[in-house]
Coordinates of C-alpha atoms and ligand atoms in Angstrom, one line a residue:
M361 CA 0.1 -12.2 -24.5
I362 CA 3.4 -13.4 -23.1
S363 CA 4.3 -16.9 -24.1
T364 CA 6.6 -17.7 -21.2
G365 CA 3.7 -18.0 -18.7
K366 CA 3.1 -21.7 -18.0
N367 CA -0.3 -23.0 -18.7
R368 CA -2.0 -24.0 -15.4
L369 CA -4.1 -26.7 -17.1
L370 CA -1.1 -28.3 -18.6
Q371 CA 0.7 -28.1 -15.3
L372 CA -2.2 -29.9 -13.6
L373 CA -2.3 -32.6 -16.3
V374 CA 1.4 -33.2 -15.8
L375 CA 0.9 -33.5 -12.0
V376 CA -2.0 -35.9 -12.4
I377 CA -0.1 -38.1 -14.9
A378 CA 3.0 -38.0 -12.7
F379 CA 1.1 -38.9 -9.5
S380 CA -1.3 -41.5 -11.0
S381 CA 1.5 -44.0 -11.2
S382 CA 2.7 -43.4 -7.7
N383 CA 1.5 -44.8 -4.3
D384 CA 2.7 -41.8 -2.4
T385 CA -0.1 -40.5 -0.1
L386 CA 1.1 -36.9 -0.7
A387 CA 0.6 -37.4 -4.3
N388 CA -2.9 -38.6 -3.8
E389 CA -3.6 -35.5 -1.7
S390 CA -2.4 -33.4 -4.6
I391 CA -4.8 -35.1 -6.9
A392 CA -7.6 -34.5 -4.4
Y393 CA -6.8 -30.8 -4.2
P394 CA -5.1 -30.3 -7.5
N395 CA -5.1 -26.6 -7.9
I396 CA -4.8 -25.7 -4.2
I397 CA -1.9 -27.4 -2.8
N398 CA 1.2 -28.2 -4.7
Y399 CA 3.7 -30.3 -2.7
Y400 CA 6.5 -29.1 -4.8
N401 CA 6.0 -25.7 -3.2
I402 CA 7.8 -24.6 0.0
F403 CA 5.2 -22.0 1.0
H404 CA 1.4 -22.6 1.1
P405 CA -1.5 -20.2 1.3
V406 CA -4.1 -20.1 4.0
I407 CA -7.2 -21.6 2.5
G408 CA -10.8 -20.4 2.9
R409 CA -13.9 -21.5 1.3
K410 CA -16.3 -18.6 2.2
G411 CA -14.0 -15.6 2.2
M412 CA -10.7 -14.2 3.3
V413 CA -9.3 -11.2 5.1
V414 CA -5.6 -10.4 5.1
S415 CA -4.0 -7.5 7.0
Q416 CA -0.9 -6.5 8.9
S417 CA -2.6 -7.5 12.2
N418 CA -4.0 -10.8 13.3
L419 CA -6.6 -9.0 15.4
A420 CA -7.8 -6.8 12.6
S421 CA -8.0 -9.7 10.2
Q422 CA -10.0 -11.6 12.7
V423 CA -12.4 -8.6 13.0
G424 CA -12.9 -8.7 9.3
A425 CA -13.4 -12.5 9.2
D426 CA -16.0 -12.2 12.0
I427 CA -17.9 -9.7 10.0
L428 CA -17.9 -12.0 6.9
H429 CA -19.0 -14.8 9.2
Q430 CA -21.9 -12.8 10.5
G431 CA -23.1 -12.3 6.9
G432 CA -21.5 -9.0 6.1
N433 CA -20.0 -8.4 2.7
A434 CA -16.4 -7.6 1.8
I435 CA -17.1 -3.9 2.1
D436 CA -18.5 -4.2 5.6
A437 CA -15.5 -6.3 6.6
A438 CA -13.0 -3.9 5.0
V439 CA -14.5 -0.9 6.9
A440 CA -14.4 -2.8 10.1
V441 CA -10.7 -3.8 9.4
G442 CA -9.9 -0.1 8.6
F443 CA -11.2 1.0 12.0
A444 CA -9.7 -2.0 13.9
L445 CA -6.2 -1.2 12.4
A446 CA -6.5 2.3 13.8
V447 CA -6.5 0.7 17.2
V448 CA -4.2 -2.2 16.9
L449 CA -1.6 -0.8 14.5
P450 CA -1.5 2.8 15.5
R451 CA 1.7 3.5 13.6
A452 CA -0.1 3.2 10.2
G453 CA -3.8 2.2 10.8
N454 CA -5.7 5.3 11.3
I455 CA -8.8 7.5 11.4
S456 CA -6.7 10.6 10.8
G457 CA -4.8 9.9 7.6
G458 CA -6.0 8.9 4.2
G459 CA -5.8 6.4 1.4
F460 CA -7.3 4.6 -1.5
M461 CA -9.8 1.8 -1.8
L462 CA -10.6 -0.4 -4.8
V463 CA -13.9 -2.2 -4.6
H464 CA -15.1 -4.9 -7.0
L465 CA -18.9 -5.3 -6.9
A466 CA -20.0 -8.7 -8.0
K467 CA -23.6 -7.9 -8.7
K468 CA -22.8 -4.8 -10.8
N469 CA -19.7 -6.6 -12.3
K470 CA -17.8 -3.4 -11.9
T471 CA -14.8 -2.1 -10.0
V472 CA -14.7 1.4 -8.5
A473 CA -11.9 3.4 -6.9
I474 CA -12.4 5.5 -3.8
N475 CA -10.0 8.4 -3.4
Y476 CA -9.9 9.4 0.3
R477 CA -6.4 10.9 0.2
E478 CA -5.8 13.9 2.5
M479 CA -6.2 17.4 1.1
A480 CA -3.9 20.3 1.7
P481 CA -5.6 22.8 4.1
S482 CA -6.9 25.9 2.3
R483 CA -4.2 28.0 3.9
A484 CA -1.4 25.9 2.5
Y485 CA 0.8 27.4 -0.2
R486 CA 3.7 26.4 -2.4
D487 CA 6.6 27.4 -0.2
L488 CA 5.0 26.3 3.1
F489 CA 8.0 24.1 4.1
L490 CA 10.8 26.5 3.0
N491 CA 12.9 28.2 5.7
E492 CA 14.3 31.7 5.6
N493 CA 17.1 30.4 3.3
Q494 CA 14.5 29.0 0.9
Q495 CA 15.5 25.5 1.9
P496 CA 13.1 22.7 2.9
D497 CA 12.6 22.5 6.7
T498 CA 12.2 18.8 7.3
E499 CA 11.3 19.1 10.9
K500 CA 8.3 21.3 9.9
A501 CA 7.4 19.0 7.0
L502 CA 7.5 15.9 9.2
H503 CA 7.1 16.5 12.9
S504 CA 4.8 19.5 13.1
L505 CA 1.0 20.0 12.8
T506 CA 1.8 22.0 9.7
S507 CA 2.6 18.6 8.1
A508 CA -1.0 17.5 8.5
G509 CA -3.3 17.2 5.5
V510 CA -7.1 17.2 6.1
P511 CA -7.7 13.6 7.0
G512 CA -9.7 11.5 4.6
T513 CA -10.1 8.1 6.3
V514 CA -13.4 8.5 8.1
A515 CA -15.0 10.0 5.1
G516 CA -13.5 7.3 2.9
L517 CA -14.7 4.4 5.1
H518 CA -18.1 6.1 5.5
Y519 CA -18.5 6.5 1.7
A520 CA -17.6 2.8 1.1
L521 CA -20.0 1.5 3.6
E522 CA -22.9 3.8 2.6
Q523 CA -22.5 3.1 -1.1
Y524 CA -21.6 -0.6 -1.1
G525 CA -21.9 -2.1 2.4
S526 CA -24.8 -3.9 3.9
M527 CA -24.3 -3.5 7.7
S528 CA -24.8 -0.5 9.9
W529 CA -22.0 2.1 10.6
A530 CA -22.3 1.3 14.3
D531 CA -21.9 -2.4 13.8
V532 CA -18.7 -2.2 11.8
I533 CA -17.1 0.3 14.2
K534 CA -18.1 -1.7 17.3
P535 CA -15.2 -4.2 17.2
A536 CA -12.7 -1.3 17.1
I537 CA -14.3 0.4 20.1
K538 CA -14.1 -2.9 22.0
L539 CA -10.4 -3.3 21.2
A540 CA -9.6 0.2 22.2
R541 CA -11.5 0.0 25.4
Q542 CA -10.4 -3.5 26.5
G543 CA -6.9 -2.9 25.4
V544 CA -4.5 -4.9 23.2
L545 CA -1.5 -6.9 24.3
I546 CA 1.7 -5.1 23.4
N547 CA 3.6 -7.5 21.1
D548 CA 7.2 -7.4 20.0
D549 CA 6.3 -5.8 16.6
M550 CA 4.6 -2.9 18.3
L551 CA 7.4 -2.6 20.8
S552 CA 10.2 -2.5 18.3
I553 CA 8.5 0.3 16.3
F554 CA 7.6 2.2 19.4
K555 CA 11.3 1.9 20.5
K556 CA 12.5 3.0 17.1
E557 CA 10.4 6.2 17.2
E558 CA 10.6 6.7 21.0
A559 CA 12.6 9.9 20.9
T560 CA 10.3 11.6 18.4
L561 CA 7.1 10.4 20.1
K562 CA 8.3 11.6 23.6
K563 CA 8.6 15.1 22.3
N564 CA 4.8 15.4 22.4
P565 CA 3.2 15.4 25.9
E566 CA -0.1 14.1 24.7
T567 CA 1.6 11.2 22.9
C568 CA 3.4 10.4 26.2
R569 CA 0.1 10.5 28.1
V570 CA -1.7 8.2 25.6
F571 CA 0.9 5.8 24.2
F572 CA 3.3 5.5 27.2
K573 CA 3.0 4.5 30.8
A574 CA 3.0 7.2 33.5
D575 CA 6.0 9.6 33.3
C576 CA 6.4 8.6 29.7
I577 CA 7.9 5.2 30.5
P578 CA 7.7 2.9 27.5
Y579 CA 5.5 -0.2 27.6
Q580 CA 7.0 -3.6 27.8
A581 CA 6.0 -6.8 25.9
G582 CA 3.1 -8.3 27.6
D583 CA 1.7 -5.0 28.9
V584 CA -1.8 -4.1 27.7
L585 CA -2.3 -0.8 25.8
K586 CA -5.8 0.5 26.6
Q587 CA -6.9 3.5 24.5
P588 CA -10.0 5.0 26.3
D589 CA -9.7 8.3 24.5
L590 CA -9.7 6.6 21.1
A591 CA -12.6 4.4 22.2
N592 CA -14.6 7.5 23.1
T593 CA -13.7 9.1 19.7
L594 CA -14.8 6.0 17.9
A595 CA -18.0 5.8 19.9
H596 CA -18.7 9.4 19.0
I597 CA -18.1 8.8 15.3
S598 CA -20.2 5.7 15.5
Q599 CA -23.1 7.7 16.9
H600 CA -22.8 10.8 14.7
G601 CA -21.6 9.3 11.4
K602 CA -19.1 11.2 9.3
A603 CA -20.1 14.4 10.9
G604 CA -18.8 13.0 14.2
F605 CA -15.3 13.5 12.9
Y606 CA -15.6 16.4 10.5
Q607 CA -17.9 18.6 12.6
G608 CA -18.6 19.2 16.3
K609 CA -16.5 18.0 19.2
I610 CA -13.7 16.1 17.4
A611 CA -13.4 18.7 14.7
Q612 CA -13.0 21.4 17.4
Q613 CA -10.4 19.3 19.2
I614 CA -8.4 19.0 16.0
V615 CA -8.7 22.8 15.3
S616 CA -7.7 23.8 18.8
A617 CA -4.6 21.6 18.5
M618 CA -3.9 23.2 15.1
K619 CA -4.2 26.7 16.6
A620 CA -1.9 25.9 19.5
G621 CA 0.7 24.1 17.3
N622 CA 0.9 26.2 14.1
G623 CA -1.3 23.8 12.2
L624 CA -3.3 25.0 9.2
I625 CA -6.4 22.9 9.3
T626 CA -9.6 24.9 10.0
L627 CA -13.2 23.9 10.8
E628 CA -14.1 24.8 7.2
D629 CA -11.3 22.6 5.8
L630 CA -12.7 19.7 7.8
A631 CA -16.3 20.4 6.9
N632 CA -15.4 20.7 3.2
Y633 CA -13.3 17.5 3.0
H634 CA -14.7 15.3 0.3
V635 CA -14.1 11.8 -1.1
Q636 CA -14.0 11.1 -4.8
E637 CA -15.2 8.0 -6.5
V638 CA -13.2 7.5 -9.6
E639 CA -12.6 5.1 -12.5
P640 CA -9.8 2.7 -11.8
I641 CA -6.8 2.6 -14.1
H642 CA -7.5 -0.3 -16.4
G643 CA -4.7 -2.4 -17.9
S644 CA -4.0 -5.9 -19.0
F645 CA -1.2 -8.3 -18.6
N646 CA -0.7 -11.8 -19.9
G647 CA -4.5 -12.1 -20.5
Y648 CA -5.5 -10.8 -17.1
E649 CA -7.3 -7.5 -16.4
I650 CA -5.5 -5.1 -14.0
L651 CA -7.6 -2.6 -12.1
T652 CA -5.7 -0.2 -10.0
M653 CA -5.5 3.3 -8.5
P654 CA -5.5 6.4 -10.6
P655 CA -3.9 9.8 -9.6
P656 CA -3.4 11.4 -7.2
S657 CA -1.7 8.0 -6.7
S658 CA 1.1 7.4 -9.1
G659 CA 0.8 3.7 -8.3
G660 CA -1.7 2.5 -10.9
V661 CA -0.4 4.5 -13.8
H662 CA 3.1 3.2 -13.4
L663 CA 2.1 -0.3 -12.4
V664 CA 0.3 -0.6 -15.7
Q665 CA 3.0 1.2 -17.6
M666 CA 5.6 -1.2 -16.3
L667 CA 3.6 -4.3 -17.0
N668 CA 3.0 -3.0 -20.5
I669 CA 6.7 -2.5 -21.1
L670 CA 7.5 -5.9 -19.8
E671 CA 5.0 -7.4 -22.1
A672 CA 6.6 -5.6 -25.1
L673 CA 10.1 -7.0 -24.3
P674 CA 11.5 -10.1 -25.9
L675 CA 11.6 -12.1 -22.7
K676 CA 11.8 -15.5 -24.4
N677 CA 12.8 -18.0 -21.7
T678 CA 14.1 -15.5 -19.3
K679 CA 14.0 -17.1 -15.9
N680 CA 12.3 -15.4 -13.0
G681 CA 14.8 -14.2 -10.4
S682 CA 17.7 -14.3 -12.8
A683 CA 20.1 -11.4 -13.3
A684 CA 18.7 -11.1 -16.9
M685 CA 15.1 -10.7 -15.6
M686 CA 16.2 -8.3 -12.9
H687 CA 18.0 -6.2 -15.5
F688 CA 14.9 -5.9 -17.6
Q689 CA 12.8 -5.0 -14.6
I690 CA 15.3 -2.3 -13.4
E691 CA 15.4 -0.7 -16.9
I692 CA 11.6 -0.6 -16.8
F693 CA 11.5 0.8 -13.3
K694 CA 13.9 3.7 -14.2
R695 CA 11.8 4.8 -17.1
A696 CA 8.5 4.7 -15.1
Y697 CA 9.9 6.6 -12.1
A698 CA 11.5 9.2 -14.4
D699 CA 8.0 9.8 -15.9
R700 CA 6.5 9.9 -12.4
S701 CA 8.7 12.8 -11.3
T702 CA 7.6 14.9 -14.3
Y703 CA 4.0 14.1 -15.0
L704 CA 2.3 12.9 -11.8
G705 CA 0.3 15.1 -9.5
D706 CA -3.3 15.7 -8.4
P707 CA -5.5 15.6 -11.5
D708 CA -7.7 18.3 -10.0
F709 CA -4.7 20.6 -10.4
V710 CA -2.5 19.3 -13.1
K711 CA -3.1 17.6 -16.3
V712 CA -1.8 14.0 -16.0
P713 CA -1.3 12.2 -19.3
V714 CA -2.8 9.0 -17.9
K715 CA -3.9 7.5 -21.3
A716 CA -0.5 8.2 -22.9
L717 CA 1.5 6.8 -20.0
T718 CA -0.5 3.6 -19.8
S719 CA -0.8 3.1 -23.6
Q720 CA 0.7 0.0 -25.3
T721 CA 2.2 2.3 -28.0
Y722 CA 4.2 4.3 -25.4
A723 CA 5.3 1.1 -23.7
S724 CA 6.6 -0.4 -27.0
H725 CA 8.5 2.8 -27.6
L726 CA 10.1 2.6 -24.2
A727 CA 10.7 -1.2 -24.6
K728 CA 12.7 -0.5 -27.7
Q729 CA 15.2 1.5 -25.6
I730 CA 15.8 -1.5 -23.3
K731 CA 18.6 -3.9 -24.3
A732 CA 19.3 -7.2 -22.6
D733 CA 23.0 -6.3 -22.2
V734 CA 23.1 -2.5 -21.8
I735 CA 22.6 -0.5 -18.6
T736 CA 21.1 2.9 -19.3
P737 CA 22.5 5.3 -16.6
S738 CA 19.6 7.1 -14.9
S739 CA 21.1 10.4 -15.9
Q740 CA 20.6 9.6 -19.5
I741 CA 17.0 8.6 -19.2
K742 CA 15.6 12.1 -18.8
A743 CA 17.0 15.4 -17.7
G744 CA 14.3 15.2 -15.1
K745 CA 14.1 16.0 -11.5
P746 CA 15.0 13.3 -9.1
L747 CA 12.6 12.0 -6.4
R748 CA 13.3 11.5 -2.8
Y749 CA 12.7 8.3 -1.0
E750 CA 9.4 8.1 0.9
T751 CA 9.7 6.5 4.3
P752 CA 7.6 4.3 6.5
D753 CA 4.8 3.5 7.4
T754 CA 1.5 2.6 5.7
T755 CA -0.6 -0.5 5.7
H756 CA -2.6 -2.6 3.2
F757 CA -5.5 -5.0 3.6
S758 CA -7.4 -7.2 1.2
V759 CA -10.8 -8.8 1.6
M760 CA -12.9 -11.1 -0.5
D761 CA -16.3 -12.5 0.2
K762 CA -18.3 -15.5 -1.1
A763 CA -20.5 -13.4 -3.2
G764 CA -17.6 -12.4 -5.4
N765 CA -17.0 -8.9 -3.9
A766 CA -13.4 -7.8 -3.4
V767 CA -11.7 -4.9 -1.6
S768 CA -8.1 -3.8 -1.8
N769 CA -7.3 -0.9 0.5
T770 CA -4.0 1.0 1.3
Y771 CA -4.1 3.8 3.8
T772 CA -1.5 5.7 5.8
L773 CA -0.5 8.4 8.3
N774 CA 2.5 8.7 6.0
H775 CA 5.4 8.1 8.4
Y776 CA 5.3 5.9 11.5
Y777 CA 2.7 7.4 13.7
G778 CA 2.4 10.3 11.2
S779 CA 3.7 13.5 12.8
G780 CA 4.0 11.7 16.2
I781 CA 1.6 14.3 17.6
T782 CA -1.5 13.2 19.3
I783 CA -4.5 15.5 19.1
P784 CA -5.3 16.2 22.8
G785 CA -8.3 14.2 24.1
T786 CA -8.9 12.2 20.9
G787 CA -6.4 9.4 21.2
F788 CA -5.2 9.6 17.6
F789 CA -2.0 10.7 15.9
M790 CA -2.2 13.4 13.2
N791 CA -0.8 12.4 9.8
N792 CA 2.2 14.1 8.2
T793 CA 1.1 13.5 4.6
M794 CA 1.8 17.1 3.5
D795 CA 5.4 15.9 3.3
D796 CA 4.4 13.8 0.2
F797 CA 4.2 17.1 -1.7
S798 CA 7.5 18.4 -3.3
A799 CA 8.6 21.0 -0.7
K800 CA 10.7 22.7 -3.3
P801 CA 10.0 21.6 -6.9
G802 CA 13.1 21.6 -9.1
S803 CA 15.9 21.6 -6.5
P804 CA 17.2 19.2 -3.9
N805 CA 15.6 19.2 -0.5
S806 CA 17.3 18.3 2.8
Y807 CA 17.5 14.6 1.7
G808 CA 19.5 15.8 -1.3
L809 CA 16.7 14.8 -3.6
V810 CA 13.8 16.6 -5.2
G811 CA 10.3 16.2 -6.7
G812 CA 8.4 17.6 -9.6
E813 CA 6.5 20.8 -10.3
A814 CA 3.2 18.8 -10.8
N815 CA 3.4 17.9 -7.2
A816 CA 4.0 21.4 -5.7
I817 CA 2.0 22.3 -2.7
A818 CA -1.3 24.2 -3.2
A819 CA -4.4 24.8 -1.2
K820 CA -6.9 21.9 -1.3
K821 CA -4.6 19.8 -3.5
R822 CA -4.0 16.2 -2.7
P823 CA -0.3 15.2 -2.4
L824 CA 1.0 12.6 -4.9
S825 CA 1.1 9.1 -3.5
S826 CA 2.6 5.7 -4.5
M827 CA -0.1 3.6 -2.9
T828 CA -1.2 0.9 -5.3
P829 CA -4.2 -1.1 -4.2
T830 CA -4.9 -3.5 -7.1
I831 CA -7.5 -6.0 -8.1
V832 CA -6.7 -8.5 -10.9
L833 CA -9.6 -10.0 -12.8
K834 CA -9.6 -13.3 -14.6
D835 CA -12.5 -13.9 -17.0
G836 CA -14.1 -10.8 -15.5
R837 CA -14.0 -12.0 -11.9
P838 CA -11.7 -11.1 -9.0
Y839 CA -8.6 -13.3 -9.1
I840 CA -6.1 -11.3 -7.0
A841 CA -6.5 -8.5 -4.5
T842 CA -3.2 -7.1 -3.4
G843 CA -1.2 -4.1 -2.2
T844 CA 1.5 -3.0 0.1
P845 CA 3.1 -0.2 2.1
G846 CA 6.7 0.9 1.3
G847 CA 6.5 4.5 0.0
S848 CA 8.1 4.7 -3.4
K849 CA 8.8 1.0 -3.3
I850 CA 5.1 0.2 -3.3
I851 CA 4.8 0.3 -7.1
T852 CA 7.8 -2.0 -7.8
T853 CA 6.6 -4.4 -5.0
V854 CA 3.1 -4.8 -6.5
F855 CA 4.7 -5.1 -10.0
Q856 CA 6.9 -8.0 -8.8
Q857 CA 3.9 -9.7 -7.1
L858 CA 1.9 -9.6 -10.4
V859 CA 4.9 -10.8 -12.5
N860 CA 5.5 -13.7 -10.1
T861 CA 1.8 -14.8 -10.1
L862 CA 0.5 -13.8 -13.6
L863 CA 3.6 -14.5 -15.6
Y864 CA 5.5 -17.2 -13.7
N865 CA 2.5 -18.9 -12.0
M866 CA 3.9 -18.8 -8.5
N867 CA 1.3 -19.5 -5.8
I868 CA 0.3 -16.3 -4.0
V869 CA 2.5 -17.0 -0.9
E870 CA 5.6 -18.0 -2.9
A871 CA 5.1 -14.8 -5.0
T872 CA 4.8 -12.8 -1.8
N873 CA 7.8 -14.3 -0.1
A874 CA 10.1 -14.2 -3.1
P875 CA 13.0 -11.7 -2.5
R876 CA 12.5 -8.3 -4.2
I877 CA 14.5 -5.6 -5.8
H878 CA 13.8 -1.9 -6.2
H879 CA 15.1 0.9 -8.4
Q880 CA 13.4 4.3 -8.6
W881 CA 15.5 6.0 -11.3
M882 CA 17.0 8.5 -8.9
P883 CA 19.2 7.8 -7.0
D884 CA 20.7 5.5 -9.5
I885 CA 21.0 2.7 -7.0
L886 CA 19.6 -0.8 -7.1
L887 CA 18.1 -1.9 -3.7
V888 CA 18.0 -5.6 -3.1
E889 CA 16.7 -7.7 -0.3
E890 CA 19.2 -9.9 1.6
D891 CA 17.8 -13.1 0.1
I892 CA 18.8 -12.3 -3.5
P893 CA 21.5 -15.0 -4.2
T894 CA 25.0 -13.6 -4.1
D895 CA 26.0 -15.0 -7.5
T896 CA 23.0 -13.1 -9.1
L897 CA 24.2 -10.0 -7.3
D898 CA 27.8 -10.7 -8.6
I899 CA 26.5 -10.8 -12.2
L900 CA 24.6 -7.5 -11.7
K901 CA 27.6 -5.9 -10.1
K902 CA 29.8 -6.9 -13.0
R903 CA 27.4 -5.4 -15.3
G904 CA 27.9 -2.1 -13.5
Y905 CA 24.9 -1.7 -11.1
T906 CA 25.5 0.1 -7.9
I907 CA 23.8 -2.2 -5.4
E908 CA 22.7 -1.6 -1.8
V909 CA 21.2 -4.3 0.4
S910 CA 17.9 -2.9 1.7
K911 CA 15.8 -3.6 4.6
S912 CA 12.8 -5.7 3.5
L913 CA 10.8 -4.1 0.7
G914 CA 7.1 -3.7 1.3
S915 CA 4.5 -5.9 3.1
L916 CA 2.1 -7.4 0.6
Q917 CA -1.3 -8.5 2.0
S918 CA -2.9 -10.5 -0.8
I919 CA -5.7 -12.9 -1.7
M920 CA -6.0 -15.1 -4.8
L921 CA -9.4 -16.7 -5.7
E922 CA -8.7 -19.8 -7.6
N923 CA -11.5 -22.2 -8.6
G924 CA -13.8 -20.8 -5.9
I925 CA -11.2 -21.3 -3.2
F926 CA -9.8 -18.2 -1.3
L927 CA -6.0 -18.4 -0.9
G928 CA -4.6 -15.9 1.6
A929 CA -1.0 -14.6 1.8
A930 CA 0.2 -12.3 4.6
D931 CA 3.7 -11.1 4.0
P932 CA 6.2 -12.5 6.5
R933 CA 8.2 -9.3 6.2
R934 CA 6.1 -7.7 8.9
P935 CA 5.4 -9.8 11.9
G936 CA 1.9 -10.0 13.1
A937 CA 0.3 -10.0 9.7
L938 CA -2.3 -12.7 9.2
A939 CA -4.6 -14.2 6.6
V940 CA -7.8 -15.2 8.3
P941 CA -10.1 -17.5 6.3
V942 CA -13.8 -17.9 6.6
K943 CA -14.2 -21.6 6.4
Ligands
DON1486 O1 1.3 8.0 -0.2 C1 2.4 7.6 -0.2 O2 3.0 7.1 -1.2 C2 3.2 7.5 1.1 N1 2.7 8.4 2.0 C3 3.2 6.1 1.6 C4 4.1 5.9 2.7 C5 4.4 4.5 2.9 O3 4.0 3.6 2.2 C6 5.4 4.2 3.9 N2 5.4 2.7 4.2 N3 6.1 2.0 4.5

């Protein structure tokens, strides 16, 4: 246990004593709601008494909250949110990508992990993305149908509902169909990302037809985006279940597009796609239980590894947000990401030393290498192979219900709008998740960076991910559900969220909003958000860190359940995100 964590009870006692001698009305309110609102805080959570849904879209969060309100459980709501995001956040929400879901089941008192990551088509092979000069061809790896893995989302959502939901498949898809058919107002968030990706998107005539106005003219704010093709696709899936996507009409539409566009996915690949229910990675931190995603995500392994190292360090009174604390964190990040590049891959194909990497013994060993006043250059950490940055976009949502169930789900098309290619007639983009494999293990790719052998491309293998949906238990019950997009920055973002809440007792919104840093071993560069105070940066610069100010890091969508009250936090870094309570 780490002794620097403040004791909540003690804090409460101090508050009560401080306020009992005061006539201040705010103080009295603090006494009335002692553990919920703290008027010393600048940011406050959204409060719900019967449940909470947090996602990157207000419309999708509302869909989930409506389902809870109708008596659905957290799994019903999560599946409905998953489908709704495919309509209202088409850059990341999807039915044609993949992801990971963590589900805590109150009645069984157990947490399960659902792996619905895309799988490489059976015709994929190690050098798939190398050109005639044996160099990675980024265009092929990112903007072609060759970059598509066999989608897992529909199978994943179907599995979750069938195993753990209480409502019908049709009822949880219905709100998404309605949104697609009636249309959604184009807001500035949607517009700005469409604008950013406009040149890529316009290359595909079907994308022009579906996501632009006539003659491929971009939408304006205030226009309504109707998606009749997607509505029909969703209605078909609603009627035919999982087979509605993996067999029959939609499967044939996918395969025809693949044939016309050098894609590899076949009807057999689609029919053979399967979800895996796996044991979550189980760790502990400062007395809390951490449940998170195992490989083929690297997220859970390294989240727990990093928390273990932090716990083994002599933090004493190191202040949160100080240069000293950041130094400790950076040294931890470098070691974890070095290990990631060597050891992590799909466990169906490579042996991943999960137990060893997440053991306290190994963490203590690594902690001993970390000194409060010494920077270890990344080159000295391991003669390993550097990683390349992963790029946007992905999305996370969290749901908790009044029965004590919790869902933490991160899913993706990989980049914004995946490959940018819309499958004709279906209304959905195809993912480009094959790019999460190492195109050329052991030597730099076109970004000048490389990945490890364990993550080489192979038929039916699942590419390594960083997605880290996480549930924290306190006294055996869900305490926090959290996760974020952000590619390789996902793991460090979730780590900082847990350190802020579990060690430094920040409320869930303050913990979310606090500025973040990121280091991923290679390149040996510290990324910082703009809000890190300049004098802290000066200290780090003087110590010898190479610092780059980054665009915002991640977009956490989290819920904390404290004393029976649901506290929601939607990250302000992505506009449009919303925590919707069930009151
Ligand atoms: O699975 C992964 O780790 C990546 N495909 C996720 C990409 C991502 O998070 C981008 N988000 N901003």
